[in-house]
Amino acid sequence: MTRLSGGLIDRGTTLNFTFDGRAMTGHPGDTLASALLANDVRLIGRSFKYHRPRGLVAAGSEEPNAMVELRTGARQEPNTRATMAELFNGLSARSQNRVGSLGFDLLAVNDLMSPFFAAGFYYKTFMWPKAFWEKLYEPMIRRAAGLGSLSMLPDPDSYDKGFLHCDLLVIGGGAAGLAAALTAARAGAQVILADEDFRLGGRLLAESHALNDAPATDWIAQIEAEFASLPNLRVMTRTTVFGAFDHGIYGAVERVGDHLATPGQNVRQTLWRITAKRTVLAAGATERHIPFANNDRPGVMLAGAMRAYANRWAVSPAQSVAIFTNGDDGHRTALDLAAKGVTIAGVIDTRAGARAQGDYPLFAGAVVSDTKGRLGLKRIAVTREGQTQWIEAGALGVAGGWNPNVHLASHHRGRPVWNDDLLAFLPEPGAVPGMVVAGAANGQGSTHAALQSGAQAAIDALAGLGMTAHQPDLPRAEDAPVNQAAFWHVPGKGRAWVDFQNDVTVKDIKLAHQENMRPVEHLKRWTTLGMATDQGKTANVTALAVMAELSGQSIPATGTTIFRPPYTGVSLSVLGAGDTGTHFRPRRLTPTHTWAADQGAVFVEVGQWMRAQYFPRAGETHWRETVDREVLATRAGVGLCDVTTLGKVDVQGADAGEFLNRIYANAMGSLKVGMVRYGLMLREDGHAYDDGTCARLAEDHYVVTTTTAQAGPVYRHMEFARQCLWPDLDVQLISTTDAWAQISVAGPNARKLLERVVDGFDLSNAAFPFMACAELSVCKGLRARLFRISFSGELAYEIAVPARYGNALMARMIALGADLGATPYGTEALGVLRIEKGHAAGNELNGQTTAQMLGMGRMVSTKKDSIGAVMSRREGLTAETRVLVGLQPVDASARVAPGMHLFTEGGAQNTDTDQGWITSACYSPHLGSMIGLGFLANGADRMGEVITAANPLEGQSAALRVVSPHFVDPEGGRLRD
Amino acid sequence: MTDLTPIMALGGQSARTQILGALTLSETPDLALASLALRRGTVQPVPMGLPLPGPGGWTAGQGVSAFWTGPGQWMIEAVGRADTGIEQALKHAAPGCSVTDQTDGFAAIEITSSAGGAPIRALLEKLVNLDAAGFGPGSATRTGLEHMTVFVIRRSEDRLAVIGMRSLAGSLWHAVERAARHLQEGTQ
């Protein structure tokens, strides 16, 4: 097939591409679809269920059939509509869903077995034997019924995202959209004009009509020139607005580099979140076909698409073409093709009174009732008044009327409204707040009406924003009325396809009706109609009409069909639109991270934080060897650990003490300046929320610490209390977690080490006792804070300096403490030290436990009220008998694992006899065995008893002795020394 | 003066700088920061001669500047004064207010454009959900950037600051650099 005359392609440049390995050529301006037609390719793929030969149906994003695998290697992309793939040099495309060659698909045998694949066949077949489903039936169906394949390789391209804000978003760059954007931009509004095509114009590019007696492209060029001069207008081609979300937010994908051979380092696609005060939906309309027997052969396509191929891309699917129509629109295609030298084999018009509008054979009051041609159309059967004749035609254009593209107007569940004059569903007015619909999307499909309604929609939209816009001087354009007669399908015996992509026929709809699957929602699920990747753009309304006919009801009474986002498929890569590796999510680094990395620390993720888990030394072959050493070194000399990740909240104001009294279960208002107190917070429901320390630096100044995990939530909780619960209190809060590098200095030599860094500060027990705090300076003048608190049970301090000095302070203390056994320790050793001391942590504060269970019931002050205090006294919580205990194996080699449940020794092991569970466990180098902490029923009264810890899922069991949770120094003498 | 050597938020001994097309990204060294919150009944001060901005605003004075962070709350900036005790100075200048040193709580990335405001706006569009056209000089806000909380300040037509949590400095730099790199590549 040679090219027709004219068209919007650059014939001066030739682009090479391949289809199923065959070398072909095209031109800039081509889509893969138009280039394939220009290379005489009509057969492009195989259908989903029956593996029927299929070709192009449409010329735009509604294409149901012509899906291909694009590109090769890791960039292989399945299910790309050939109509949306812009041709580039070196493009490689392959047909999909075939076994063998495209011309001889072995699975075409499915077509012969079609009686077994009727509507609801999944639900009726393969029911027995049950075991066959997973191993046989499902893999078999998945193999046979399919689309393209994945490369299984990581996507090598970059994706981006961004945020745009505008007064007016215009969706669609056809006649209505151009007029709307022009009107609004001239009025000075911030305007975004988005169109999925790579060129502005919409159907103007596909039609032969003149604007102001000149080609439409002249007017478009003039408008584009003006657009370029308007800084308040942003034109986004290759951009699909795929969803209308809440509060004027629209999702859009810009295909930045899809039209390039290799996107390279550049972004391939960008996900835009557009916040628009107002929107004009000018998405145009999709033509519908008329089902008849064997209407799915390559060569049978939409008449409007055929016209688009001829006018815009200068190609025709065949030299001899017939048209099947129920209105004047089909005749337009005949006229345009004839003008380009294509032979019109006939126009078959369902209307008995139809008249020819040019020099071509007309079959008025006739229908197309069948077709022939195994891999492509050869003949059509034309039936009139019971008489059938066969006509030779290489292609058939079908014109069944136009369905406005109401999709985005339905994204907030707006139900389209049936219009009997237009035989179409129109968008429900006001269905999406701030959205006005114009042009063919609103049933105003003549060029004149589209231009006028687009401009008016912009004027109306801006008026809502208090802006005045004026109707621009729009070109003279065709304004033909819609002349059509309702005609939905050709009755007959053969299979007539309604939904090409999911292989749903009129017979399937009949069967659904017969089986009482009549509501549209049931019809859809029973037959899978409209559930393919095209969401039934060319099928839904026709299916509804067929169901209406079967049920003897009107179309609107039968139901309506709405749409969900996305309008067309959106790749997961662009929805992610960011890093997939190291930077998949933000990472927080501690102030001593660089130093720890230099020491060869192994890091562990703790929420967003990367913390040093342990510091292996040469010769250590197992992580526990390292951890045991760190623990013993701390208990024998002095250990240092970065504890910056604990949350820090600065609390100031005249009522700071009263505020903290209400936040904490225990009293904080009575805390003396210069002292620290352990604090427990409860949730409103009385359960334990978080614990930490509270230091009073001045009468009106406290510093609260939280656990690492709850730093954010606790700060938010405190802000909520400050702003919403007690706005009358004079309190100011701000997080200082990142501002201070905080290092724990623990062990019998802790004081000696600190004496070497503080600037003349008296650290003696008398001057700075257990639970004291102070602001001081270290290392010759660096401001610092010192807290004498202990998580390990040893003599311990936490020293804080401005974060940027944390790295240097850690290095300094390790160096100065060499003779004192100064050893860095990580989170593993930290865990062992606190379990040995019986301190609760996240495992014990898991949201299900109470102060009473933690052995801190008496901390909930009865002398004041605080969040959760009243609820903690309710019967359901006070009746709880499980309390925190220590657990030590009878056999020192036994394994103790967190999550094990506790039972009476020798008793049954089930949920009724369950007496608690183990929350934390570790190997204690101090005791030479594993130890655990857990909640045990009546635990305080069972010291010395041997119980059973069991993990029935893995058949584990251990005999454990109930002991005090304080394995180390239960009297607490060391930390007070 | 202490004999300990500080490091930058990005871990280096000196501030990081990178040029990507028209945009220059710089880690700000020695930026002193302190939060200022009004106590009950306190009259809004004019600390260090600096009129405090209203919601969404940033104002600059002699060597100090301030941006609004919440009702009755501001962050005070002083370039080059990280070790000069801004907390004490501000407490003195704003009596009756709650002042907290935030110098080490944050990392600031200053972004300058050699091609006017357009590259700054394009970068804003890729980074934060703000109306870039409406976020002119003197604007400041707190917003989300790649799951991080940041302050964004438009210091002038061709200058933008992104201030994020210090512990997230690396991730923040990566996000800004990635966006700037994509813009640079998009214009080639």
Short mmCIF file of N, CA and C in Angstrom, two decimals, chain A residues 13-112:
data_model
loop_
_atom_site.label_atom_id
_atom_site.label_comp_id
_atom_site.label_asym_id
_atom_site.label_seq_id
_atom_site.Cartn_x
_atom_site.Cartn_y
_atom_site.Cartn_z
N THR A 13 11.79 12.68 6.01
CA THR A 13 12.60 11.88 6.93
C THR A 13 12.01 10.48 7.00
N THR A 14 12.89 9.49 6.91
CA THR A 14 12.42 8.11 7.00
C THR A 14 12.87 7.51 8.33
N LEU A 15 11.95 6.84 8.99
CA LEU A 15 12.26 6.17 10.25
C LEU A 15 12.18 4.66 10.03
N ASN A 16 13.19 3.95 10.53
CA ASN A 16 13.19 2.49 10.41
C ASN A 16 12.67 1.86 11.69
N PHE A 17 11.87 0.83 11.51
CA PHE A 17 11.40 0.09 12.68
C PHE A 17 11.13 -1.35 12.29
N THR A 18 10.88 -2.21 13.28
CA THR A 18 10.58 -3.61 12.97
C THR A 18 9.30 -4.02 13.68
N PHE A 19 8.57 -4.92 13.02
CA PHE A 19 7.40 -5.54 13.63
C PHE A 19 7.55 -7.04 13.45
N ASP A 20 7.59 -7.75 14.56
CA ASP A 20 7.86 -9.20 14.53
C ASP A 20 9.11 -9.51 13.71
N GLY A 21 10.11 -8.64 13.84
CA GLY A 21 11.38 -8.86 13.18
C GLY A 21 11.45 -8.37 11.75
N ARG A 22 10.32 -8.01 11.19
CA ARG A 22 10.30 -7.54 9.79
C ARG A 22 10.66 -6.06 9.74
N ALA A 23 11.61 -5.70 8.87
CA ALA A 23 12.02 -4.30 8.77
C ALA A 23 10.98 -3.49 8.00
N MET A 24 10.65 -2.34 8.53
CA MET A 24 9.66 -1.47 7.89
C MET A 24 10.11 -0.02 8.04
N THR A 25 9.41 0.87 7.33
CA THR A 25 9.74 2.29 7.45
C THR A 25 8.48 3.11 7.68
N GLY A 26 8.69 4.26 8.24
CA GLY A 26 7.62 5.22 8.46
C GLY A 26 8.21 6.61 8.49
N HIS A 27 7.43 7.57 8.96
CA HIS A 27 7.88 8.97 8.98
C HIS A 27 7.57 9.62 10.32
N PRO A 28 8.31 10.68 10.64
CA PRO A 28 7.94 11.43 11.84
C PRO A 28 6.50 11.92 11.70
N GLY A 29 5.76 11.81 12.76
CA GLY A 29 4.33 12.14 12.71
C GLY A 29 3.50 10.89 12.73
N ASP A 30 4.12 9.75 12.38
CA ASP A 30 3.42 8.47 12.40
C ASP A 30 3.29 7.95 13.82
N THR A 31 2.23 7.18 14.03
CA THR A 31 2.21 6.30 15.19
C THR A 31 2.61 4.93 14.67
N LEU A 32 2.87 4.01 15.59
CA LEU A 32 3.17 2.65 15.14
C LEU A 32 2.00 2.12 14.34
N ALA A 33 0.77 2.47 14.73
CA ALA A 33 -0.42 1.99 14.05
C ALA A 33 -0.46 2.48 12.61
N SER A 34 -0.26 3.79 12.41
CA SER A 34 -0.35 4.32 11.05
C SER A 34 0.78 3.77 10.19
N ALA A 35 1.96 3.60 10.82
CA ALA A 35 3.10 3.07 10.05
C ALA A 35 2.85 1.62 9.65
N LEU A 36 2.21 0.85 10.53
CA LEU A 36 1.90 -0.54 10.18
C LEU A 36 0.92 -0.58 9.01
N LEU A 37 -0.08 0.28 9.05
CA LEU A 37 -1.04 0.32 7.94
C LEU A 37 -0.32 0.68 6.64
N ALA A 38 0.62 1.64 6.76
CA ALA A 38 1.35 2.07 5.57
C ALA A 38 2.23 0.95 5.03
N ASN A 39 2.53 -0.03 5.87
CA ASN A 39 3.33 -1.19 5.43
C ASN A 39 2.45 -2.41 5.18
N ASP A 40 1.15 -2.14 4.97
CA ASP A 40 0.20 -3.20 4.62
C ASP A 40 -0.01 -4.23 5.73
N VAL A 41 0.24 -3.85 6.96
CA VAL A 41 0.01 -4.80 8.05
C VAL A 41 -1.38 -4.54 8.62
N ARG A 42 -2.23 -5.53 8.49
CA ARG A 42 -3.55 -5.40 9.09
C ARG A 42 -3.67 -6.29 10.34
N LEU A 43 -3.03 -7.46 10.28
CA LEU A 43 -3.07 -8.40 11.40
C LEU A 43 -2.00 -8.00 12.42
N ILE A 44 -2.43 -7.60 13.61
CA ILE A 44 -1.46 -7.07 14.58
C ILE A 44 -1.38 -7.93 15.84
N GLY A 45 -2.45 -8.61 16.19
CA GLY A 45 -2.39 -9.39 17.42
C GLY A 45 -3.44 -10.49 17.43
N ARG A 46 -3.42 -11.19 18.56
CA ARG A 46 -4.40 -12.27 18.76
C ARG A 46 -5.28 -11.90 19.94
N SER A 47 -6.54 -12.35 19.88
CA SER A 47 -7.44 -11.91 20.94
C SER A 47 -7.19 -12.67 22.23
N PHE A 48 -7.71 -12.11 23.30
CA PHE A 48 -7.44 -12.52 24.67
C PHE A 48 -7.83 -13.97 24.93
N LYS A 49 -9.05 -14.34 24.58
CA LYS A 49 -9.57 -15.67 24.95
C LYS A 49 -9.48 -16.65 23.79
N TYR A 50 -9.96 -16.22 22.63
CA TYR A 50 -10.11 -17.16 21.51
C TYR A 50 -8.93 -17.13 20.55
N HIS A 51 -7.97 -16.23 20.82
CA HIS A 51 -6.80 -16.11 19.93
C HIS A 51 -7.23 -15.85 18.49
N ARG A 52 -8.26 -15.04 18.33
CA ARG A 52 -8.72 -14.68 16.99
C ARG A 52 -7.76 -13.63 16.41
N PRO A 53 -7.54 -13.69 15.11
CA PRO A 53 -6.69 -12.66 14.49
C PRO A 53 -7.33 -11.29 14.67
N ARG A 54 -6.54 -10.32 15.02
CA ARG A 54 -7.10 -8.98 15.26
C ARG A 54 -6.22 -7.90 14.64
N GLY A 55 -6.88 -6.80 14.26
CA GLY A 55 -6.17 -5.65 13.72
C GLY A 55 -6.62 -4.39 14.42
N LEU A 56 -6.28 -3.26 13.82
CA LEU A 56 -6.63 -1.98 14.42
C LEU A 56 -8.14 -1.76 14.39
N VAL A 57 -8.66 -1.21 15.48
CA VAL A 57 -10.07 -0.81 15.51
C VAL A 57 -10.15 0.72 15.52
N ALA A 58 -9.25 1.34 16.25
CA ALA A 58 -9.34 2.78 16.47
C ALA A 58 -8.04 3.46 16.07
N ALA A 59 -7.98 4.76 16.29
CA ALA A 59 -6.77 5.52 15.99
C ALA A 59 -6.24 6.24 17.22
N GLY A 60 -6.89 6.02 18.37
CA GLY A 60 -6.50 6.76 19.57
C GLY A 60 -6.35 5.85 20.77
N SER A 61 -6.48 6.45 21.97
CA SER A 61 -6.19 5.71 23.19
C SER A 61 -7.27 4.68 23.53
N GLU A 62 -8.39 4.71 22.79
CA GLU A 62 -9.46 3.76 23.07
C GLU A 62 -9.20 2.40 22.43
N GLU A 63 -8.10 2.27 21.66
CA GLU A 63 -7.84 1.05 20.90
C GLU A 63 -7.94 -0.23 21.76
N PRO A 64 -8.82 -1.16 21.40
CA PRO A 64 -8.95 -2.39 22.19
C PRO A 64 -8.08 -3.55 21.69
N ASN A 65 -7.72 -3.55 20.43
CA ASN A 65 -7.11 -4.74 19.82
C ASN A 65 -5.60 -4.68 19.66
N ALA A 66 -5.15 -3.59 19.05
CA ALA A 66 -3.77 -3.55 18.55
C ALA A 66 -2.80 -3.25 19.68
N MET A 67 -2.58 -4.27 20.52
CA MET A 67 -1.62 -4.10 21.61
C MET A 67 -0.37 -4.91 21.29
N VAL A 68 0.76 -4.29 21.53
CA VAL A 68 2.03 -4.92 21.15
C VAL A 68 3.01 -4.84 22.31
N GLU A 69 4.06 -5.63 22.19
CA GLU A 69 5.20 -5.48 23.10
C GLU A 69 6.17 -4.54 22.41
N LEU A 70 6.53 -3.49 23.12
CA LEU A 70 7.41 -2.48 22.55
C LEU A 70 8.81 -2.62 23.14
N ARG A 71 9.81 -2.32 22.36
CA ARG A 71 11.21 -2.34 22.80
C ARG A 71 11.65 -3.74 23.20
N THR A 72 12.93 -3.83 23.55
CA THR A 72 13.51 -5.14 23.87
C THR A 72 14.28 -5.07 25.18
N GLY A 73 14.75 -6.21 25.63
CA GLY A 73 15.56 -6.27 26.85
C GLY A 73 14.75 -5.80 28.04
N ALA A 74 15.45 -5.10 28.95
CA ALA A 74 14.79 -4.66 30.18
C ALA A 74 13.70 -3.64 29.90
N ARG A 75 13.77 -2.98 28.73
CA ARG A 75 12.77 -1.95 28.42
C ARG A 75 11.53 -2.54 27.75
N GLN A 76 11.49 -3.85 27.57
CA GLN A 76 10.32 -4.46 26.94
C GLN A 76 9.06 -4.07 27.71
N GLU A 77 8.08 -3.59 26.96
CA GLU A 77 6.86 -3.08 27.61
C GLU A 77 5.65 -3.75 26.96
N PRO A 78 4.90 -4.54 27.71
CA PRO A 78 3.76 -5.23 27.13
C PRO A 78 2.53 -4.33 27.01
N ASN A 79 1.58 -4.77 26.19
CA ASN A 79 0.25 -4.15 26.12
C ASN A 79 0.28 -2.67 25.77
N THR A 80 1.20 -2.30 24.90
CA THR A 80 1.22 -0.91 24.44
C THR A 80 0.29 -0.79 23.24
N ARG A 81 -0.58 0.18 23.30
CA ARG A 81 -1.48 0.38 22.16
C ARG A 81 -0.68 0.96 21.00
N ALA A 82 -0.74 0.28 19.88
CA ALA A 82 0.02 0.74 18.71
C ALA A 82 -0.42 2.13 18.30
N THR A 83 -1.64 2.49 18.64
CA THR A 83 -2.16 3.81 18.26
C THR A 83 -1.56 4.93 19.09
N MET A 84 -0.98 4.58 20.24
CA MET A 84 -0.42 5.60 21.13
C MET A 84 1.10 5.60 21.11
N ALA A 85 1.68 4.63 20.38
CA ALA A 85 3.15 4.56 20.33
C ALA A 85 3.63 5.44 19.18
N GLU A 86 4.32 6.49 19.55
CA GLU A 86 4.85 7.41 18.56
C GLU A 86 6.04 6.74 17.88
N LEU A 87 6.08 6.81 16.57
CA LEU A 87 7.15 6.09 15.87
C LEU A 87 8.50 6.80 16.06
N PHE A 88 9.54 6.01 16.35
CA PHE A 88 10.89 6.57 16.39
C PHE A 88 11.82 5.62 15.65
N ASN A 89 12.94 6.14 15.28
CA ASN A 89 13.89 5.33 14.52
C ASN A 89 14.42 4.22 15.42
N GLY A 90 14.37 2.99 14.93
CA GLY A 90 14.87 1.87 15.72
C GLY A 90 13.83 1.21 16.59
N LEU A 91 12.59 1.68 16.52
CA LEU A 91 11.53 1.06 17.33
C LEU A 91 11.39 -0.41 16.95
N SER A 92 11.22 -1.23 17.99
CA SER A 92 11.03 -2.66 17.77
C SER A 92 9.73 -3.07 18.45
N ALA A 93 8.83 -3.65 17.67
CA ALA A 93 7.53 -4.05 18.22
C ALA A 93 7.27 -5.51 17.86
N ARG A 94 6.57 -6.18 18.78
CA ARG A 94 6.20 -7.57 18.53
C ARG A 94 4.74 -7.78 18.88
N SER A 95 4.12 -8.67 18.11
CA SER A 95 2.75 -9.05 18.44
C SER A 95 2.79 -9.92 19.67
N GLN A 96 1.67 -10.01 20.38
CA GLN A 96 1.67 -10.76 21.63
C GLN A 96 0.49 -11.71 21.72
N ASN A 97 0.49 -12.51 22.75
CA ASN A 97 -0.57 -13.50 23.00
C ASN A 97 -0.73 -14.47 21.85
N ARG A 98 0.35 -15.08 21.46
CA ARG A 98 0.28 -16.09 20.42
C ARG A 98 1.23 -17.22 20.78
N VAL A 99 0.94 -18.43 20.28
CA VAL A 99 1.85 -19.56 20.41
C VAL A 99 2.19 -19.97 18.99
N GLY A 100 3.42 -19.74 18.59
CA GLY A 100 3.76 -19.91 17.19
C GLY A 100 3.78 -18.55 16.54
N SER A 101 3.52 -18.50 15.26
CA SER A 101 3.58 -17.22 14.58
C SER A 101 2.24 -16.50 14.69
N LEU A 102 2.28 -15.23 14.36
CA LEU A 102 1.05 -14.44 14.41
C LEU A 102 0.05 -14.96 13.39
N GLY A 103 0.56 -15.41 12.25
CA GLY A 103 -0.33 -15.91 11.20
C GLY A 103 -0.89 -17.29 11.52
N PHE A 104 -0.10 -18.09 12.28
CA PHE A 104 -0.59 -19.44 12.61
C PHE A 104 -0.40 -19.66 14.10
N ASP A 105 -1.38 -19.24 14.85
CA ASP A 105 -1.32 -19.32 16.31
C ASP A 105 -1.92 -20.64 16.75
N LEU A 106 -1.09 -21.48 17.42
CA LEU A 106 -1.55 -22.81 17.83
C LEU A 106 -2.76 -22.74 18.77
N LEU A 107 -2.82 -21.65 19.53
CA LEU A 107 -3.93 -21.56 20.48
C LEU A 107 -5.21 -21.05 19.83
N ALA A 108 -5.17 -20.86 18.51
CA ALA A 108 -6.40 -20.51 17.81
C ALA A 108 -7.41 -21.63 17.94
N VAL A 109 -6.95 -22.80 18.39
CA VAL A 109 -7.86 -23.91 18.66
C VAL A 109 -8.92 -23.49 19.69
N ASN A 110 -8.57 -22.54 20.53
CA ASN A 110 -9.54 -22.03 21.51
C ASN A 110 -10.80 -21.52 20.83
N ASP A 111 -10.60 -20.98 19.63
CA ASP A 111 -11.74 -20.41 18.93
C ASP A 111 -12.76 -21.50 18.61
N LEU A 112 -12.26 -22.69 18.26
CA LEU A 112 -13.15 -23.81 17.95
C LEU A 112 -13.87 -24.30 19.20
#
